[in-house]
PDB file of C-alpha atoms in Angstrom:
ATOM      1  CA  MET A   1       0.000   0.000   0.000  1.00 53.00           C
ATOM      2  CA  ARG A   2       1.358   3.393  -0.940  1.00 56.00           C
ATOM      3  CA  ILE A   3       0.414   6.721   0.585  1.00 58.00           C
ATOM      4  CA  PRO A   4       1.247  10.275  -0.506  1.00 57.00           C
ATOM      5  CA  SER A   5       4.432  11.603   1.086  1.00 53.00           C
ATOM      6  CA  ASP A   6       5.549  15.057   2.238  1.00 55.00           C
ATOM      7  CA  ALA A   7       8.672  14.695   0.143  1.00 53.00           C
ATOM      8  CA  PRO A   8       9.493  17.613  -2.169  1.00 54.00           C
ATOM      9  CA  GLU A   9       9.599  15.408  -5.268  1.00 55.00           C
ATOM     10  CA  LYS A  10       6.623  15.543  -7.563  1.00 54.00           C
ATOM     11  CA  ASN A  11       4.051  12.786  -6.875  1.00 53.00           C
ATOM     12  CA  ALA A  12       6.234  11.153  -4.205  1.00 52.00           C
ATOM     13  CA  THR A  13       4.743   8.250  -2.316  1.00 53.00           C
ATOM     14  CA  THR A  14       5.823   6.280   0.717  1.00 54.00           C
ATOM     15  CA  GLU A  15       5.462   2.524   0.912  1.00 55.00           C
ATOM     16  CA  LEU A  16       3.901   1.335   4.190  1.00 57.00           C
ATOM     17  CA  HIS A  17       5.282  -2.194   3.978  1.00 56.00           C
ATOM     18  CA  PRO A  18       8.596  -2.011   2.126  1.00 55.00           C
ATOM     19  CA  LEU A  19       9.266  -5.745   2.481  1.00 56.00           C
ATOM     20  CA  ALA A  20       5.750  -6.857   1.550  1.00 56.00           C
ATOM     21  CA  GLY A  21       6.663  -7.791  -2.015  1.00 58.00           C
ATOM     22  CA  ARG A  22       9.961  -9.434  -1.138  1.00 65.00           C
ATOM     23  CA  SER A  23      10.390 -12.770   0.553  1.00 66.00           C
ATOM     24  CA  ALA A  24      13.345 -13.983   2.566  1.00 63.00           C
ATOM     25  CA  PRO A  25      15.564 -16.540   0.859  1.00 65.00           C
ATOM     26  CA  ALA A  26      14.882 -20.105   1.946  1.00 65.00           C
ATOM     27  CA  ARG A  27      17.563 -21.565   4.168  1.00 67.00           C
ATOM     28  CA  SER A  28      17.443 -25.291   3.674  1.00 74.00           C
ATOM     29  CA  GLY A  29      21.110 -26.110   4.091  1.00 86.00           C
ATOM     30  CA  ALA A  30      22.590 -29.014   6.025  1.00 88.00           C
ATOM     31  CA  ALA A  31      22.873 -26.956   9.214  1.00 88.00           C
ATOM     32  CA  SER A  32      19.163 -26.123   9.202  1.00 90.00           C
ATOM     33  CA  TRP A  33      18.161 -29.738   8.700  1.00 92.00           C
ATOM     34  CA  THR A  34      20.547 -30.822  11.468  1.00 94.00           C
ATOM     35  CA  ILE A  35      18.954 -28.363  13.886  1.00 94.00           C
ATOM     36  CA  ILE A  36      15.455 -29.527  12.942  1.00 95.00           C
ATOM     37  CA  LEU A  37      16.479 -33.176  13.395  1.00 96.00           C
ATOM     38  CA  VAL A  38      17.997 -32.521  16.830  1.00 97.00           C
ATOM     39  CA  LEU A  39      14.890 -30.637  17.971  1.00 97.00           C
ATOM     40  CA  VAL A  40      12.562 -33.413  16.745  1.00 98.00           C
ATOM     41  CA  LEU A  41      14.706 -36.029  18.528  1.00 98.00           C
ATOM     42  CA  LEU A  42      14.530 -33.983  21.741  1.00 98.00           C
ATOM     43  CA  LEU A  43      10.739 -33.816  21.401  1.00 98.00           C
ATOM     44  CA  VAL A  44      10.475 -37.582  20.888  1.00 98.00           C
ATOM     45  CA  ALA A  45      12.789 -38.253  23.862  1.00 98.00           C
ATOM     46  CA  THR A  46      10.739 -35.948  26.081  1.00 97.00           C
ATOM     47  CA  ASP A  47       7.513 -37.665  25.042  1.00 96.00           C
ATOM     48  CA  PHE A  48       9.062 -41.074  25.771  1.00 97.00           C
ATOM     49  CA  VAL A  49      10.204 -40.025  29.271  1.00 95.00           C
ATOM     50  CA  ALA A  50       6.756 -38.552  30.000  1.00 92.00           C
ATOM     51  CA  TYR A  51       5.049 -41.762  28.832  1.00 92.00           C
ATOM     52  CA  VAL A  52       7.336 -43.980  30.933  1.00 92.00           C
ATOM     53  CA  GLY A  53       6.865 -41.776  33.980  1.00 88.00           C
ATOM     54  CA  TRP A  54       3.100 -41.795  33.518  1.00 83.00           C
ATOM     55  CA  THR A  55       2.818 -45.563  33.143  1.00 87.00           C
ATOM     56  CA  LEU A  56       5.200 -46.389  36.029  1.00 87.00           C
ATOM     57  CA  ALA A  57       3.111 -44.295  38.411  1.00 80.00           C
ATOM     58  CA  ASP A  58       0.134 -46.676  38.118  1.00 78.00           C
ATOM     59  CA  GLY A  59      -1.601 -47.179  41.441  1.00 81.00           C
ATOM     60  CA  VAL A  60       0.015 -44.184  43.153  1.00 82.00           C
ATOM     61  CA  GLU A  61      -2.523 -41.907  44.753  1.00 87.00           C
ATOM     62  CA  VAL A  62      -2.034 -38.191  45.208  1.00 86.00           C
ATOM     63  CA  SER A  63      -3.437 -36.654  48.370  1.00 92.00           C
ATOM     64  CA  ALA A  64      -5.513 -33.498  48.492  1.00 94.00           C
ATOM     65  CA  ALA A  65      -2.447 -31.589  49.750  1.00 96.00           C
ATOM     66  CA  GLY A  66      -0.527 -32.760  46.660  1.00 93.00           C
ATOM     67  CA  TYR A  67      -3.237 -31.490  44.314  1.00 93.00           C
ATOM     68  CA  PHE A  68      -3.396 -28.220  46.259  1.00 97.00           C
ATOM     69  CA  ALA A  69       0.390 -27.779  46.014  1.00 97.00           C
ATOM     70  CA  MET A  70       0.288 -28.510  42.273  1.00 94.00           C
ATOM     71  CA  ALA A  71      -2.540 -26.033  41.698  1.00 96.00           C
ATOM     72  CA  ALA A  72      -0.764 -23.376  43.796  1.00 98.00           C
ATOM     73  CA  GLY A  73       2.453 -23.888  41.797  1.00 97.00           C
ATOM     74  CA  VAL A  74       0.639 -23.575  38.472  1.00 96.00           C
ATOM     75  CA  LEU A  75      -1.238 -20.479  39.662  1.00 98.00           C
ATOM     76  CA  PHE A  76       1.950 -18.855  40.981  1.00 98.00           C
ATOM     77  CA  SER A  77       3.764 -19.577  37.697  1.00 98.00           C
ATOM     78  CA  LEU A  78       0.921 -18.015  35.701  1.00 98.00           C
ATOM     79  CA  ILE A  79       0.882 -14.917  37.918  1.00 98.00           C
ATOM     80  CA  VAL A  80       4.648 -14.446  37.592  1.00 98.00           C
ATOM     81  CA  GLY A  81       4.520 -14.987  33.808  1.00 97.00           C
ATOM     82  CA  CYS A  82       1.641 -12.544  33.320  1.00 97.00           C
ATOM     83  CA  GLY A  83       3.323  -9.979  35.580  1.00 97.00           C
ATOM     84  CA  LEU A  84       6.581 -10.167  33.641  1.00 96.00           C
ATOM     85  CA  MET A  85       4.773  -9.842  30.307  1.00 96.00           C
ATOM     86  CA  THR A  86       2.906  -6.818  31.671  1.00 95.00           C
ATOM     87  CA  LEU A  87       6.196  -5.218  32.681  1.00 93.00           C
ATOM     88  CA  ILE A  88       7.650  -5.890  29.229  1.00 92.00           C
ATOM     89  CA  PHE A  89       4.723  -4.189  27.482  1.00 91.00           C
ATOM     90  CA  TYR A  90       4.725  -1.317  29.986  1.00 90.00           C
ATOM     91  CA  SER A  91       8.438  -0.635  29.563  1.00 89.00           C
ATOM     92  CA  SER A  92       8.207  -0.886  25.783  1.00 85.00           C
ATOM     93  CA  ARG A  93       5.295   1.524  25.471  1.00 86.00           C
ATOM     94  CA  ASN A  94       6.714   4.089  27.885  1.00 85.00           C
ATOM     95  CA  GLY A  95      10.094   4.340  26.192  1.00 79.00           C
ATOM     96  CA  TYR A  96      12.174   2.519  28.790  1.00 79.00           C
ATOM     97  CA  ASP A  97      13.602   0.236  26.077  1.00 79.00           C
ATOM     98  CA  GLU A  98      15.014   3.102  24.020  1.00 79.00           C
ATOM     99  CA  PRO A  99      18.783   3.529  23.863  1.00 80.00           C
ATOM    100  CA  PRO A 100      20.183   6.075  26.311  1.00 77.00           C
ATOM    101  CA  VAL A 101      20.707   9.644  25.124  1.00 77.00           C
ATOM    102  CA  LEU A 102      23.258  11.934  26.728  1.00 79.00           C
ATOM    103  CA  ILE A 103      21.640  15.206  27.729  1.00 79.00           C
ATOM    104  CA  GLY A 104      24.311  17.764  28.478  1.00 73.00           C
ATOM    105  CA  SER A 105      23.743  20.702  30.775  1.00 64.00           C
ATOM    106  CA  ASP A 106      25.907  23.455  32.208  1.00 58.00           C
ATOM    107  CA  ALA A 107      25.627  22.011  35.709  1.00 55.00           C
ATOM    108  CA  SER A 108      26.899  18.608  34.642  1.00 51.00           C
ATOM    109  CA  GLN A 109      29.853  20.093  32.778  1.00 52.00           C
ATOM    110  CA  LYS A 110      31.159  22.060  35.763  1.00 54.00           C
ATOM    111  CA  ARG A 111      33.502  19.919  37.771  1.00 54.00           C
ATOM    112  CA  ILE A 112      35.064  20.495  41.115  1.00 53.00           C
ATOM    113  CA  ASN A 113      38.813  20.942  40.826  1.00 52.00           C
ATOM    114  CA  ARG A 114      40.252  18.515  43.306  1.00 53.00           C
ATOM    115  CA  PRO A 115      43.943  18.356  44.094  1.00 55.00           C
ATOM    116  CA  ARG A 116      45.607  15.621  42.122  1.00 57.00           C
ATOM    117  CA  ILE A 117      47.231  12.938  44.224  1.00 58.00           C
ATOM    118  CA  GLU A 118      50.338  11.523  42.634  1.00 56.00           C
ATOM    119  CA  SER A 119      52.290   8.485  43.611  1.00 55.00           C
ATOM    120  CA  GLN A 120      56.019   8.561  44.328  1.00 54.00           C
ATOM    121  CA  ALA A 121      56.729   6.922  40.949  1.00 52.00           C
ATOM    122  CA  MET A 122      54.907   9.707  39.151  1.00 53.00           C
ATOM    123  CA  ARG A 123      56.917  12.385  40.980  1.00 55.00           C
ATOM    124  CA  THR A 124      60.308  10.958  40.066  1.00 55.00           C
ATOM    125  CA  ASP A 125      59.447  10.802  36.371  1.00 52.00           C
ATOM    126  CA  ARG A 126      58.701  14.521  36.217  1.00 54.00           C
ATOM    127  CA  LYS A 127      61.358  16.980  35.236  1.00 57.00           C
ATOM    128  CA  LEU A 128      61.919  19.656  37.792  1.00 55.00           C
ATOM    129  CA  PRO A 129      61.738  23.270  36.650  1.00 58.00           C
ATOM    130  CA  LEU A 130      65.029  24.994  35.975  1.00 59.00           C
ATOM    131  CA  GLN A 131      66.304  26.632  39.095  1.00 57.00           C
ATOM    132  CA  ASP A 132      67.839  30.033  39.279  1.00 53.00           C
ATOM    133  CA  ARG A 133      71.357  29.776  37.770  1.00 54.00           C
ATOM    134  CA  GLY A 134      72.458  32.999  39.377  1.00 50.00           C
TER     135      GLY A 134
END
């Protein structure tokens, strides 16, 4: 979609979605397929461990306190996750994620002249001023 622009050129337009017509090149190299294979193997291994854990726990009963603790853990995790997402959106919309900008002022540029403390090694390296050769 193109809209008229404030540019000085005659009949200038600005494109709202400059990458809309272009597509990213497909990356189907050996490295990509290796990553996909490793991730699928991890998924299968996780499913296998979950299945074995589920079937070995046959006949084990969970008390009411266990269900309460599980529900409290899930609820606490959801509250923390929602709170963190809220903070992310809040900081993004209020400009807290912008890069820092140095704002100079006269007060910040004035510095207190403190006496310089030099070590003994620094004093010996200095040349002494020429003394009166009278």
